[in-house]
XYZ file of C-alpha atoms in Angstrom:
109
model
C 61.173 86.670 72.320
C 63.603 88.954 74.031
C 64.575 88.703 77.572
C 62.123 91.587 78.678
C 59.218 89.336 77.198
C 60.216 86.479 78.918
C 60.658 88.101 82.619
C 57.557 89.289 81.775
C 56.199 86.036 81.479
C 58.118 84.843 84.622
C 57.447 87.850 86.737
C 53.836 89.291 85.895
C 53.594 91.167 88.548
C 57.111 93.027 88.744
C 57.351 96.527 88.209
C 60.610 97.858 85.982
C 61.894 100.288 88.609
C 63.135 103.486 86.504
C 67.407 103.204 85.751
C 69.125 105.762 88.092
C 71.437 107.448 85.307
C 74.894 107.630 87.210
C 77.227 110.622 85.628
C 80.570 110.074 85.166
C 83.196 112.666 86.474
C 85.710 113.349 84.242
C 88.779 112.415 86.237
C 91.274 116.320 86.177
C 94.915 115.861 86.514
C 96.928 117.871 88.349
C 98.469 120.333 86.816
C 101.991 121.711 88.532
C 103.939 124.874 88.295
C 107.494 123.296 87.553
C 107.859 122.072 83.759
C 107.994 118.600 82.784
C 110.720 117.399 80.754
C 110.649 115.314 77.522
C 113.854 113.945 76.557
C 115.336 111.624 74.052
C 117.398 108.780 73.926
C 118.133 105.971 72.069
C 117.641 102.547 73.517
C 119.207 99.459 72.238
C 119.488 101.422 68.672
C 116.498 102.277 68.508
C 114.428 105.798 69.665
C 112.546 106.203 72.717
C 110.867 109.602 73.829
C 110.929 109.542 77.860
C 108.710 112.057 80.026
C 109.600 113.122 83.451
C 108.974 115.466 86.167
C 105.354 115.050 86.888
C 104.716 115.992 90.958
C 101.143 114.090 91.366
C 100.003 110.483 91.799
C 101.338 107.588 90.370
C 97.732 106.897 88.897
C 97.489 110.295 87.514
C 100.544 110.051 85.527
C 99.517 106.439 84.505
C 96.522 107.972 83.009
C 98.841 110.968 81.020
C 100.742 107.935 79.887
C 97.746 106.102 78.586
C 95.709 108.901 76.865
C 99.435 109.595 74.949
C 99.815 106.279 73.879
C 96.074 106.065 72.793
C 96.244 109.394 71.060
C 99.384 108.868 68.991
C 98.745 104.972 68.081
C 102.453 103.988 69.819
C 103.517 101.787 72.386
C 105.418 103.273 75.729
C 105.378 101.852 79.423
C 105.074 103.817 82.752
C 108.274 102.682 84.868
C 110.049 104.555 87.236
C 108.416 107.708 87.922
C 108.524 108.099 84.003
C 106.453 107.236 80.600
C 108.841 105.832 78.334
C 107.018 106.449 74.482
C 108.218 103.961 71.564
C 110.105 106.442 69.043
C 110.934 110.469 68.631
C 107.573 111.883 69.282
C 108.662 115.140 71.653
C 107.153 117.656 68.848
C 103.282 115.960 69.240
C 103.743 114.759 72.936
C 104.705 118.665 73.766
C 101.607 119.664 71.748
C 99.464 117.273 73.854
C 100.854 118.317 77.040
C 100.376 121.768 76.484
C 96.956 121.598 75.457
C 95.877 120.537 78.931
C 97.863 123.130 80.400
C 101.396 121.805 81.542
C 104.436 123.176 81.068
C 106.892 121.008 78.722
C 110.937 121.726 78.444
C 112.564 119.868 75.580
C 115.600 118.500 76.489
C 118.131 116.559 74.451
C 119.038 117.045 70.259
């Protein structure tokens, strides 16, 4: 017996009202005019790839950093007005960034 059976049995009377199917927004980022940069630098020996330069929210740039780190399986913090990625990944994060229409300057080796 699943639970619709048993409010059934509970509630005889009760009509299911129909679900009201909400539609989730994709959330846009805003995309600015000036490029970002995406440096590199080594960090207690070891390689860190650090983005900067992003003019929106705070919670916009939190979700950049996320979807990143999702999309190339690495580590990486937001901290300081900047997403700090675990290793040299400026080729694939320039890719990314590009593909939803910012403008990316390499900087560093």
């Amino acid at each position: 017996m699943d639970l619709q059976d048993q409010l059934k049995n509970l509630f005889p009377d009760h009509e299911p009202s129909p679900e009201d199917t909400i539609e989730e927004v994709a959330h846009e980022l805003y995309v600015q005019k000036e490029p970002m940069i995406c440096k590199f630098e080594k960090r207690k020996g070891k390689a860190t790839t650090i983005i900067e330069g992003y003019e929106g929210t705070d919670e916009d740039f939190k979700i950049l950093a996320k979807e990143i780190k999702t999309k190339l399986s690495v580590g990486g913090t937001f901290k300081d007005n900047s997403i700090i990625i675990q290793g040299d990944y400026r080729d694939k994060i320039m890719t990314i960034l590009k593909e939803k229409g910012f403008k990316v300057k390499r900087v560093g080796g």
